[in-house]
mmCIF file of C-alpha atoms and ligand atoms in Angstrom:
data_model
loop_
_atom_site.group_PDB
_atom_site.id
_atom_site.type_symbol
_atom_site.label_atom_id
_atom_site.label_comp_id
_atom_site.label_asym_id
_atom_site.label_seq_id
_atom_site.Cartn_x
_atom_site.Cartn_y
_atom_site.Cartn_z
ATOM 1 C CA MET A 1 -6.521 -25.668 4.015
ATOM 2 C CA PRO A 2 -4.291 -22.638 3.681
ATOM 3 C CA GLY A 3 -1.698 -23.920 1.177
ATOM 4 C CA PRO A 4 2.057 -24.522 1.471
ATOM 5 C CA LEU A 5 3.210 -20.897 1.218
ATOM 6 C CA LEU A 6 1.033 -19.650 4.058
ATOM 7 C CA ASP A 7 1.873 -22.761 6.112
ATOM 8 C CA THR A 8 5.590 -22.092 5.643
ATOM 9 C CA LEU A 9 5.260 -18.435 6.640
ATOM 10 C CA LYS A 10 3.648 -19.770 9.812
ATOM 11 C CA GLY A 11 6.525 -22.140 10.521
ATOM 12 C CA ALA A 12 5.807 -25.376 8.595
ATOM 13 C CA LYS A 13 8.557 -27.183 6.658
ATOM 14 C CA PRO A 14 6.974 -28.871 3.622
ATOM 15 C CA ASP A 15 9.224 -31.303 1.681
ATOM 16 C CA ILE A 16 9.254 -28.991 -1.339
ATOM 17 C CA ALA A 17 9.797 -25.295 -0.727
ATOM 18 C CA PRO A 18 6.851 -23.167 -1.858
ATOM 19 C CA VAL A 19 7.846 -20.618 -4.494
ATOM 20 C CA TRP A 20 6.853 -17.213 -5.841
ATOM 21 C CA LEU A 21 8.972 -14.509 -7.459
ATOM 22 C CA MET A 22 9.100 -10.816 -6.700
ATOM 23 C CA ARG A 23 7.777 -8.909 -9.755
ATOM 24 C CA GLN A 24 6.301 -12.157 -11.105
ATOM 25 C CA ALA A 25 3.360 -10.129 -12.467
ATOM 26 C CA GLY A 26 4.944 -7.927 -15.093
ATOM 27 C CA ARG A 27 6.901 -7.188 -18.177
ATOM 28 C CA TYR A 28 8.782 -10.467 -18.725
ATOM 29 C CA LEU A 29 5.371 -12.062 -19.491
ATOM 30 C CA PRO A 30 4.099 -11.673 -23.076
ATOM 31 C CA GLU A 31 0.499 -11.806 -21.830
ATOM 32 C CA TYR A 32 1.208 -8.808 -19.544
ATOM 33 C CA ARG A 33 2.809 -6.801 -22.356
ATOM 34 C CA GLU A 34 -0.215 -7.499 -24.534
ATOM 35 C CA LEU A 35 -2.708 -6.293 -21.922
ATOM 36 C CA ARG A 36 -0.574 -3.227 -21.164
ATOM 37 C CA ALA A 37 -0.460 -2.297 -24.872
ATOM 38 C CA ASP A 38 -4.269 -2.609 -24.981
ATOM 39 C CA LYS A 39 -4.965 -0.570 -21.860
ATOM 40 C CA GLY A 40 -2.356 2.171 -22.179
ATOM 41 C CA GLY A 41 -0.292 2.990 -19.122
ATOM 42 C CA PHE A 42 0.810 1.150 -16.010
ATOM 43 C CA LEU A 43 -1.308 3.234 -13.602
ATOM 44 C CA GLU A 44 -4.407 2.661 -15.731
ATOM 45 C CA LEU A 45 -3.830 -1.064 -15.235
ATOM 46 C CA VAL A 46 -3.297 -0.719 -11.488
ATOM 47 C CA TYR A 47 -6.564 1.192 -10.973
ATOM 48 C CA ASP A 48 -8.553 -1.136 -13.261
ATOM 49 C CA SER A 49 -9.389 -3.920 -10.786
ATOM 50 C CA GLU A 50 -10.361 -6.477 -13.415
ATOM 51 C CA ALA A 51 -7.205 -5.922 -15.446
ATOM 52 C CA ALA A 52 -5.055 -5.893 -12.305
ATOM 53 C CA ALA A 53 -6.610 -9.144 -11.051
ATOM 54 C CA GLU A 54 -6.033 -10.715 -14.467
ATOM 55 C CA ILE A 55 -2.336 -9.675 -14.329
ATOM 56 C CA THR A 56 -2.035 -10.983 -10.761
ATOM 57 C CA VAL A 57 -3.375 -14.370 -11.915
ATOM 58 C CA GLN A 58 -1.343 -14.584 -15.172
ATOM 59 C CA PRO A 59 1.862 -15.954 -13.579
ATOM 60 C CA ILE A 60 -0.149 -18.429 -11.469
ATOM 61 C CA ARG A 61 -1.835 -19.792 -14.561
ATOM 62 C CA ARG A 62 1.428 -20.088 -16.479
ATOM 63 C CA PHE A 63 3.756 -21.368 -13.756
ATOM 64 C CA GLY A 64 1.623 -22.579 -10.845
ATOM 65 C CA PHE A 65 3.375 -20.393 -8.291
ATOM 66 C CA ASP A 66 2.332 -20.950 -4.660
ATOM 67 C CA GLY A 67 1.663 -17.251 -4.076
ATOM 68 C CA ALA A 68 -0.115 -14.533 -6.058
ATOM 69 C CA ILE A 69 1.284 -11.043 -5.398
ATOM 70 C CA LEU A 70 -1.151 -8.226 -5.870
ATOM 71 C CA PHE A 71 -0.449 -6.281 -9.075
ATOM 72 C CA SER A 72 0.008 -2.720 -7.852
ATOM 73 C CA ASP A 73 2.956 -0.539 -6.870
ATOM 74 C CA ILE A 74 4.546 0.823 -3.705
ATOM 75 C CA LEU A 75 3.984 4.360 -5.027
ATOM 76 C CA ILE A 76 0.190 4.077 -4.780
ATOM 77 C CA VAL A 77 0.605 5.192 -1.142
ATOM 78 C CA PRO A 78 2.123 8.607 -2.041
ATOM 79 C CA HIS A 79 -0.477 8.937 -4.800
ATOM 80 C CA ALA A 80 -3.283 8.418 -2.256
ATOM 81 C CA MET A 81 -1.536 10.898 0.083
ATOM 82 C CA GLY A 82 -2.063 13.451 -2.680
ATOM 83 C CA GLN A 83 1.278 13.562 -4.484
ATOM 84 C CA GLY A 84 1.123 13.574 -8.300
ATOM 85 C CA LEU A 85 2.304 10.262 -9.826
ATOM 86 C CA GLU A 86 3.153 9.360 -13.396
ATOM 87 C CA PHE A 87 4.980 6.426 -14.945
ATOM 88 C CA LEU A 88 6.715 7.674 -18.070
ATOM 89 C CA ALA A 89 7.573 4.908 -20.536
ATOM 90 C CA GLY A 90 11.210 3.920 -20.208
ATOM 91 C CA GLU A 91 11.861 6.473 -17.433
ATOM 92 C CA GLY A 92 10.286 5.026 -14.315
ATOM 93 C CA PRO A 93 8.092 6.882 -11.813
ATOM 94 C CA LYS A 94 7.839 10.659 -11.410
ATOM 95 C CA LEU A 95 6.240 12.177 -8.282
ATOM 96 C CA SER A 96 5.401 15.872 -8.134
ATOM 97 C CA PRO A 97 5.762 18.218 -6.437
ATOM 98 C CA THR A 98 8.624 16.615 -4.520
ATOM 99 C CA LEU A 99 8.918 16.954 -0.741
ATOM 100 C CA LEU A 100 11.850 19.300 -1.403
ATOM 101 C CA GLU A 101 9.422 21.634 -3.181
ATOM 102 C CA ALA A 102 6.294 21.136 -1.057
ATOM 103 C CA GLU A 103 5.086 20.090 2.386
ATOM 104 C CA LEU A 104 2.896 17.063 3.108
ATOM 105 C CA SER A 105 0.213 19.502 4.275
ATOM 106 C CA ASP A 106 0.058 20.952 0.727
ATOM 107 C CA PHE A 107 -1.252 17.633 -0.566
ATOM 108 C CA ALA A 108 -4.946 16.752 -0.778
ATOM 109 C CA ALA A 109 -5.240 13.081 0.179
ATOM 110 C CA THR A 110 -7.557 10.850 -1.863
ATOM 111 C CA TYR A 111 -7.736 7.584 0.047
ATOM 112 C CA GLU A 112 -10.518 6.358 -2.282
ATOM 113 C CA ARG A 113 -7.623 5.483 -4.569
ATOM 114 C CA PHE A 114 -7.176 2.381 -2.399
ATOM 115 C CA ASP A 115 -10.684 1.085 -3.167
ATOM 116 C CA PRO A 116 -9.912 -0.389 -6.616
ATOM 117 C CA ILE A 117 -6.797 -2.045 -5.146
ATOM 118 C CA TYR A 118 -8.886 -3.767 -2.465
ATOM 119 C CA GLU A 119 -11.259 -4.851 -5.231
ATOM 120 C CA THR A 120 -8.275 -6.354 -7.121
ATOM 121 C CA VAL A 121 -7.481 -8.439 -4.028
ATOM 122 C CA ARG A 122 -11.104 -9.623 -3.777
ATOM 123 C CA LEU A 123 -11.322 -10.503 -7.477
ATOM 124 C CA THR A 124 -7.984 -12.315 -7.418
ATOM 125 C CA ARG A 125 -8.901 -14.280 -4.304
ATOM 126 C CA GLN A 126 -11.994 -15.557 -6.147
ATOM 127 C CA GLN A 127 -9.915 -16.695 -9.136
ATOM 128 C CA ILE A 128 -7.035 -18.534 -7.458
ATOM 129 C CA GLY A 129 -7.381 -21.910 -5.788
ATOM 130 C CA ASP A 130 -7.332 -22.249 -2.016
ATOM 131 C CA GLN A 131 -3.808 -23.715 -2.175
ATOM 132 C CA VAL A 132 -2.484 -20.443 -3.634
ATOM 133 C CA THR A 133 -1.681 -17.758 -1.058
ATOM 134 C CA MET A 134 -2.814 -14.191 -1.753
ATOM 135 C CA LEU A 135 -0.002 -11.760 -0.953
ATOM 136 C CA GLY A 136 -0.521 -8.070 -0.294
ATOM 137 C CA PHE A 137 2.272 -5.527 0.110
ATOM 138 C CA ALA A 138 3.371 -1.991 0.792
ATOM 139 C CA GLY A 139 6.644 -0.174 0.441
ATOM 140 C CA SER A 140 8.416 0.437 3.725
ATOM 141 C CA PRO A 141 8.388 4.070 4.862
ATOM 142 C CA TRP A 142 12.062 4.783 4.180
ATOM 143 C CA THR A 143 11.901 3.430 0.619
ATOM 144 C CA VAL A 144 8.634 5.253 -0.130
ATOM 145 C CA ALA A 145 10.067 8.456 1.382
ATOM 146 C CA THR A 146 13.104 8.303 -0.928
ATOM 147 C CA TYR A 147 10.756 8.604 -3.927
ATOM 148 C CA MET A 148 8.521 11.248 -2.315
ATOM 149 C CA ILE A 149 11.559 13.402 -1.515
ATOM 150 C CA ALA A 150 13.528 13.048 -4.764
ATOM 151 C CA GLY A 151 10.441 12.740 -6.983
ATOM 152 C CA GLU A 152 12.034 9.794 -8.769
ATOM 153 C CA GLY A 153 14.500 6.972 -8.302
ATOM 154 C CA SER A 154 17.822 8.432 -7.144
ATOM 155 C CA LYS A 155 21.391 7.249 -6.995
ATOM 156 C CA ASP A 156 22.240 6.264 -3.396
ATOM 157 C CA GLN A 157 19.001 7.938 -2.211
ATOM 158 C CA GLY A 158 21.092 11.071 -1.611
ATOM 159 C CA PRO A 159 18.250 13.615 -1.365
ATOM 160 C CA ALA A 160 16.414 11.631 1.346
ATOM 161 C CA ARG A 161 19.603 10.874 3.298
ATOM 162 C CA LEU A 162 20.547 14.558 3.260
ATOM 163 C CA LEU A 163 17.086 15.619 4.405
ATOM 164 C CA ALA A 164 17.240 13.063 7.244
ATOM 165 C CA TYR A 165 20.550 14.552 8.471
ATOM 166 C CA ARG A 166 19.594 18.206 7.963
ATOM 167 C CA ASP A 167 16.098 18.044 9.383
ATOM 168 C CA PRO A 168 15.437 14.775 11.260
ATOM 169 C CA ALA A 169 12.185 16.111 12.734
ATOM 170 C CA ARG A 170 10.776 16.740 9.257
ATOM 171 C CA MET A 171 11.967 13.312 8.092
ATOM 172 C CA GLN A 172 10.284 11.754 11.140
ATOM 173 C CA ALA A 173 7.016 13.515 10.286
ATOM 174 C CA ILE A 174 7.187 12.195 6.702
ATOM 175 C CA VAL A 175 7.943 8.654 7.873
ATOM 176 C CA ASP A 176 5.195 8.783 10.520
ATOM 177 C CA ALA A 177 2.658 9.895 7.909
ATOM 178 C CA ILE A 178 3.670 7.038 5.600
ATOM 179 C CA ILE A 179 3.422 4.554 8.500
ATOM 180 C CA GLU A 180 -0.124 5.650 9.290
ATOM 181 C CA VAL A 181 -1.369 5.439 5.701
ATOM 182 C CA SER A 182 0.448 2.150 5.056
ATOM 183 C CA VAL A 183 -1.154 0.492 8.082
ATOM 184 C CA THR A 184 -4.627 1.511 6.858
ATOM 185 C CA TYR A 185 -3.762 0.292 3.367
ATOM 186 C CA LEU A 186 -2.391 -3.075 4.524
ATOM 187 C CA ARG A 187 -5.369 -3.654 6.807
ATOM 188 C CA GLY A 188 -7.645 -2.953 3.846
ATOM 189 C CA GLN A 189 -5.771 -5.497 1.731
ATOM 190 C CA ILE A 190 -6.002 -8.126 4.480
ATOM 191 C CA ASP A 191 -9.709 -7.483 5.000
ATOM 192 C CA ALA A 192 -10.170 -7.906 1.234
ATOM 193 C CA GLY A 193 -8.443 -11.314 1.264
ATOM 194 C CA ALA A 194 -4.653 -10.909 1.474
ATOM 195 C CA GLU A 195 -3.345 -13.795 3.619
ATOM 196 C CA ALA A 196 0.178 -12.443 4.173
ATOM 197 C CA VAL A 197 1.794 -9.076 3.464
ATOM 198 C CA GLN A 198 5.312 -8.056 2.466
ATOM 199 C CA LEU A 199 7.064 -4.802 3.395
ATOM 200 C CA PHE A 200 9.475 -3.842 0.591
ATOM 201 C CA ASP A 201 12.420 -1.818 1.907
ATOM 202 C CA SER A 202 14.291 -1.806 -1.390
ATOM 203 C CA TRP A 203 16.702 0.978 -0.377
ATOM 204 C CA ALA A 204 17.415 -0.123 3.201
ATOM 205 C CA GLY A 205 21.005 -0.785 2.102
ATOM 206 C CA SER A 206 21.999 2.860 1.689
ATOM 207 C CA LEU A 207 21.779 3.811 5.368
ATOM 208 C CA ALA A 208 24.503 4.145 8.004
ATOM 209 C CA PRO A 209 23.856 2.027 11.153
ATOM 210 C CA ASP A 210 22.109 4.653 13.341
ATOM 211 C CA GLU A 211 20.058 5.827 10.382
ATOM 212 C CA PHE A 212 19.128 2.224 9.611
ATOM 213 C CA GLU A 213 17.795 1.845 13.168
ATOM 214 C CA ARG A 214 15.743 5.014 12.944
ATOM 215 C CA TRP A 215 14.410 4.871 9.378
ATOM 216 C CA VAL A 216 14.290 1.137 8.652
ATOM 217 C CA VAL A 217 14.005 -0.843 11.905
ATOM 218 C CA ALA A 218 11.698 1.493 13.851
ATOM 219 C CA PRO A 219 9.134 2.138 11.061
ATOM 220 C CA ASN A 220 8.962 -1.541 10.035
ATOM 221 C CA ALA A 221 8.534 -2.449 13.722
ATOM 222 C CA ALA A 222 5.725 0.122 14.076
ATOM 223 C CA ILE A 223 3.836 -1.179 11.033
ATOM 224 C CA THR A 224 4.290 -4.801 12.113
ATOM 225 C CA ALA A 225 3.059 -4.090 15.654
ATOM 226 C CA GLN A 226 -0.067 -2.351 14.366
ATOM 227 C CA ILE A 227 -0.852 -5.141 11.898
ATOM 228 C CA LYS A 228 -0.348 -7.699 14.690
ATOM 229 C CA GLN A 229 -2.793 -5.775 16.865
ATOM 230 C CA SER A 230 -5.612 -5.870 14.323
ATOM 231 C CA HIS A 231 -4.676 -9.040 12.369
ATOM 232 C CA PRO A 232 -2.553 -11.272 14.644
ATOM 233 C CA ASP A 233 -2.750 -14.301 12.310
ATOM 234 C CA THR A 234 -1.526 -12.587 9.143
ATOM 235 C CA PRO A 235 2.214 -13.113 8.583
ATOM 236 C CA VAL A 236 4.308 -10.044 7.795
ATOM 237 C CA ILE A 237 7.360 -10.596 5.570
ATOM 238 C CA GLY A 238 10.095 -7.974 5.945
ATOM 239 C CA PHE A 239 12.431 -7.418 2.991
ATOM 240 C CA PRO A 240 15.228 -5.023 3.969
ATOM 241 C CA LYS A 241 17.208 -5.173 0.749
ATOM 242 C CA GLY A 242 20.909 -4.558 1.256
ATOM 243 C CA ALA A 243 20.750 -4.864 5.071
ATOM 244 C CA GLY A 244 23.777 -7.185 5.038
ATOM 245 C CA ALA A 245 25.233 -7.595 8.521
ATOM 246 C CA LYS A 246 22.330 -5.576 9.960
ATOM 247 C CA LEU A 247 19.858 -8.344 9.025
ATOM 248 C CA PRO A 248 19.886 -10.266 12.354
ATOM 249 C CA GLY A 249 19.185 -7.037 14.274
ATOM 250 C CA TYR A 250 16.384 -6.166 11.868
ATOM 251 C CA ALA A 251 14.856 -9.630 12.375
ATOM 252 C CA ARG A 252 15.086 -9.367 16.159
ATOM 253 C CA GLU A 253 13.860 -5.811 16.555
ATOM 254 C CA THR A 254 11.092 -5.446 13.949
ATOM 255 C CA GLY A 255 9.009 -8.460 14.983
ATOM 256 C CA VAL A 256 8.334 -9.436 11.357
ATOM 257 C CA ASP A 257 7.300 -13.080 10.953
ATOM 258 C CA ALA A 258 9.537 -13.884 7.990
ATOM 259 C CA ILE A 259 12.659 -12.416 6.422
ATOM 260 C CA GLY A 260 13.167 -11.728 2.723
ATOM 261 C CA MET A 261 16.827 -12.049 1.689
ATOM 262 C CA ASP A 262 18.529 -10.291 -1.206
ATOM 263 C CA GLU A 263 20.998 -12.106 -3.463
ATOM 264 C CA THR A 264 24.126 -10.709 -1.794
ATOM 265 C CA LEU A 265 23.504 -12.726 1.385
ATOM 266 C CA ASP A 266 25.200 -16.077 1.868
ATOM 267 C CA PRO A 267 22.423 -18.556 2.758
ATOM 268 C CA ALA A 268 24.717 -20.421 5.174
ATOM 269 C CA TRP A 269 25.504 -17.164 6.998
ATOM 270 C CA VAL A 270 21.815 -16.236 7.257
ATOM 271 C CA HIS A 271 20.966 -19.705 8.535
ATOM 272 C CA SER A 272 23.632 -19.449 11.235
ATOM 273 C CA LYS A 273 22.600 -15.927 12.326
ATOM 274 C CA LEU A 274 18.786 -16.126 12.470
ATOM 275 C CA PRO A 275 16.837 -18.181 15.033
ATOM 276 C CA GLU A 276 15.823 -21.482 13.392
ATOM 277 C CA THR A 277 12.141 -20.796 13.897
ATOM 278 C CA ILE A 278 12.112 -17.722 11.632
ATOM 279 C CA PRO A 279 10.997 -18.514 8.074
ATOM 280 C CA VAL A 280 13.219 -17.045 5.372
ATOM 281 C CA GLN A 281 12.479 -16.185 1.761
ATOM 282 C CA GLY A 282 14.871 -15.832 -1.173
ATOM 283 C CA ASN A 283 17.488 -15.440 -2.469
ATOM 284 C CA LEU A 284 18.439 -16.423 -6.029
ATOM 285 C CA ASP A 285 20.094 -13.667 -8.062
ATOM 286 C CA PRO A 286 17.531 -12.481 -10.657
ATOM 287 C CA LEU A 287 20.380 -11.982 -13.134
ATOM 288 C CA LEU A 288 21.274 -15.678 -12.897
ATOM 289 C CA VAL A 289 17.711 -16.468 -13.983
ATOM 290 C CA GLU A 290 18.147 -14.050 -16.877
ATOM 291 C CA ALA A 291 21.512 -15.622 -17.800
ATOM 292 C CA GLY A 292 20.417 -19.263 -17.383
ATOM 293 C CA GLY A 293 22.883 -22.130 -17.896
ATOM 294 C CA PRO A 294 24.040 -24.922 -15.575
ATOM 295 C CA ALA A 295 24.804 -22.491 -12.719
ATOM 296 C CA LEU A 296 21.060 -21.808 -12.357
ATOM 297 C CA PRO A 297 19.953 -25.257 -11.067
ATOM 298 C CA GLU A 298 23.203 -25.569 -9.089
ATOM 299 C CA ARG A 299 22.544 -22.337 -7.233
ATOM 300 C CA VAL A 300 18.897 -23.297 -6.621
ATOM 301 C CA ARG A 301 20.164 -26.507 -5.001
ATOM 302 C CA THR A 302 22.665 -24.643 -2.807
ATOM 303 C CA ILE A 303 19.949 -22.322 -1.498
ATOM 304 C CA ILE A 304 17.486 -25.147 -0.853
ATOM 305 C CA ASP A 305 20.122 -27.264 0.919
ATOM 306 C CA ALA A 306 21.200 -24.346 3.133
ATOM 307 C CA PHE A 307 17.652 -23.950 4.443
ATOM 308 C CA GLU A 308 16.542 -27.571 4.674
ATOM 309 C CA ASP A 309 16.279 -27.317 8.477
ATOM 310 C CA ARG A 310 14.035 -24.259 8.605
ATOM 311 C CA PRO A 311 10.878 -22.923 6.965
ATOM 312 C CA HIS A 312 11.995 -21.581 3.572
ATOM 313 C CA VAL A 313 10.054 -19.907 0.769
ATOM 314 C CA PHE A 314 11.942 -19.999 -2.503
ATOM 315 C CA ASN A 315 12.174 -16.586 -4.207
ATOM 316 C CA LEU A 316 14.637 -14.275 -5.901
ATOM 317 C CA GLY A 317 16.853 -11.736 -4.146
ATOM 318 C CA HIS A 318 15.038 -8.915 -5.966
ATOM 319 C CA GLY A 319 12.435 -8.557 -8.729
ATOM 320 C CA ILE A 320 12.631 -10.665 -11.869
ATOM 321 C CA GLY A 321 14.072 -8.677 -14.782
ATOM 322 C CA GLN A 322 11.953 -7.783 -17.788
ATOM 323 C CA PHE A 323 14.314 -9.539 -20.230
ATOM 324 C CA THR A 324 14.146 -12.918 -18.462
ATOM 325 C CA SER A 325 13.016 -15.771 -20.697
ATOM 326 C CA ILE A 326 10.059 -17.978 -19.858
ATOM 327 C CA GLU A 327 12.278 -21.057 -20.364
ATOM 328 C CA HIS A 328 14.630 -19.964 -17.607
ATOM 329 C CA VAL A 329 11.726 -19.498 -15.180
ATOM 330 C CA GLU A 330 10.574 -23.010 -16.081
ATOM 331 C CA GLN A 331 14.092 -24.343 -15.399
ATOM 332 C CA LEU A 332 14.130 -22.588 -12.040
ATOM 333 C CA LEU A 333 10.798 -24.153 -11.083
ATOM 334 C CA ALA A 334 11.889 -27.607 -12.220
ATOM 335 C CA ALA A 335 14.999 -27.244 -10.081
ATOM 336 C CA VAL A 336 13.037 -26.120 -6.998
ATOM 337 C CA ARG A 337 10.381 -28.787 -7.337
ATOM 338 C CA GLY A 338 12.699 -31.606 -8.352
ATOM 339 C CA ALA A 339 15.295 -30.725 -5.769
HETATM 340 O O1 CP3 B 1 4.717 -8.735 -9.529
HETATM 341 C C1 CP3 B 1 4.805 -8.031 -8.507
HETATM 342 O O2 CP3 B 1 5.758 -8.099 -7.716
HETATM 343 C C2 CP3 B 1 3.633 -7.159 -8.120
HETATM 344 C C3 CP3 B 1 3.653 -5.803 -8.461
HETATM 345 C C4 CP3 B 1 4.773 -4.848 -8.076
HETATM 346 C C5 CP3 B 1 5.193 -3.828 -8.965
HETATM 347 N N1 CP3 B 1 6.070 -3.021 -8.296
HETATM 348 C C6 CP3 B 1 4.722 -3.668 -10.353
HETATM 349 C C7 CP3 B 1 5.441 -2.793 -11.291
HETATM 350 C C8 CP3 B 1 5.473 -4.670 -6.880
HETATM 351 C C9 CP3 B 1 5.451 -5.508 -5.614
HETATM 352 C C10 CP3 B 1 6.286 -3.500 -7.033
HETATM 353 C C11 CP3 B 1 7.143 -2.968 -5.956
HETATM 354 C C12 CP3 B 1 7.973 -1.779 -6.224
HETATM 355 N N2 CP3 B 1 7.702 -0.715 -7.040
HETATM 356 C C13 CP3 B 1 9.189 -1.523 -5.565
HETATM 357 C C14 CP3 B 1 9.788 -2.398 -4.476
HETATM 358 C C15 CP3 B 1 10.451 -3.604 -4.994
HETATM 359 C C16 CP3 B 1 11.631 -3.355 -5.881
HETATM 360 O O3 CP3 B 1 11.569 -3.782 -7.032
HETATM 361 O O4 CP3 B 1 12.606 -2.776 -5.395
HETATM 362 C C17 CP3 B 1 9.683 -0.301 -6.056
HETATM 363 C C18 CP3 B 1 10.990 0.372 -5.647
HETATM 364 C C19 CP3 B 1 8.733 0.212 -6.987
HETATM 365 C C20 CP3 B 1 8.764 1.515 -7.720
HETATM 366 C C21 CP3 B 1 8.744 1.347 -9.184
HETATM 367 N N3 CP3 B 1 7.678 0.853 -9.913
HETATM 368 C C22 CP3 B 1 9.770 1.640 -10.119
HETATM 369 C C23 CP3 B 1 11.132 2.195 -9.734
HETATM 370 C C24 CP3 B 1 9.294 1.337 -11.396
HETATM 371 C C25 CP3 B 1 9.968 1.555 -12.726
HETATM 372 C C26 CP3 B 1 11.093 0.652 -12.985
HETATM 373 C C27 CP3 B 1 10.699 -0.809 -13.062
HETATM 374 O O5 CP3 B 1 11.278 -1.588 -12.295
HETATM 375 O O6 CP3 B 1 9.834 -1.166 -13.863
HETATM 376 C C28 CP3 B 1 7.997 0.798 -11.248
HETATM 377 C C29 CP3 B 1 7.117 0.311 -12.334
HETATM 378 C C30 CP3 B 1 6.493 -1.035 -12.196
HETATM 379 N N4 CP3 B 1 5.992 -1.567 -11.036
HETATM 380 C C31 CP3 B 1 6.259 -1.945 -13.255
HETATM 381 C C32 CP3 B 1 5.586 -3.052 -12.705
HETATM 382 C C33 CP3 B 1 5.063 -4.262 -13.424
HETATM 383 C C34 CP3 B 1 6.609 -1.733 -14.719
HETATM 384 C C35 CP3 B 1 5.526 -0.941 -15.347
HETATM 385 C C36 CP3 B 1 5.462 -1.098 -16.843
HETATM 386 O O7 CP3 B 1 6.189 -0.347 -17.504
HETATM 387 O O8 CP3 B 1 4.693 -1.925 -17.303
#
């Protein structure tokens, strides 16, 4: 019995939409903040399989979500490729040297860094019930490349977009390297017990149409095809944040099994543009959950109603914010489950 989330990703339409939230394992939870204060930094937690499994399970215990997303980060892939990675408190990630200062061939890869992550998946799978779906993930190549090139989060992903225009062959080599490592990493997660995987393309929205085809559609299609070859029964969820009008093309051309939708998309528009057999996931604005109030259950209802005729996984349009109150998450769940 696989559970309602996995069933939905495979095309079922349960009466109540299964629900999980992007970034559900993290800073809005007091029990996470406590463990983080005990253990020191974020990366220490990620590479400590027991702590990471505990954090992965925390939101399931508290809220009974239908999916448990592996506690890790998309930047573990560059770290394993040999790039230096630090998370400085209050500043976000720093990767060094950047790919403006160094070549990929300067890096010494340490793929053993993936081993504790696979162990987190195994430990989590043992702790959650069989009705809860274990979700693995990786960043999509374009989004990961934007961090590897700039060395940090960047406004409009300018450094990566410039590199792609100035030296497309070098950009292609970077993206191809990320594809290869990500496929290995995702296969490892699935072999360890992940039942579905999500590809986070958080910065897909900054690309012009031809660039979107080359750096978003093609790499996500390549990863999906390779996962399908080795693990044909494991659903792949694509989340091209900010794709807007390019979403139907992304859905058609990448071959992903399910589509994650950001909060800017009108559910009625998505429903009319995607084939009815494709499961969708999303797309409540995380800031509405932070704000709360009567608009929260109303918006939940609108989203659920828009997708009543297709497989739909309830989620946010992006990660839950660290200042979101527990009460508002409870209201969201009551609205989804009572709806
Ligand atoms: O709960 C979950 O979703 C599982 C774990 C998860 C994290 N990051 C944990 C995390 C997942 C799936 C991610 C994905 C991720 N990481 C993305 C793609 C999705 C998105 O949000 O756009 C990106 C772009 C990153 C890179 C990253 N990691 C940044 C920019 C930052 C700093 C800013 C921030 O949002 O916190 C992180 C740190 C990070 N990743 C934290 C957590 C819980 C906070 C670490 C802490 O200070 O405790």
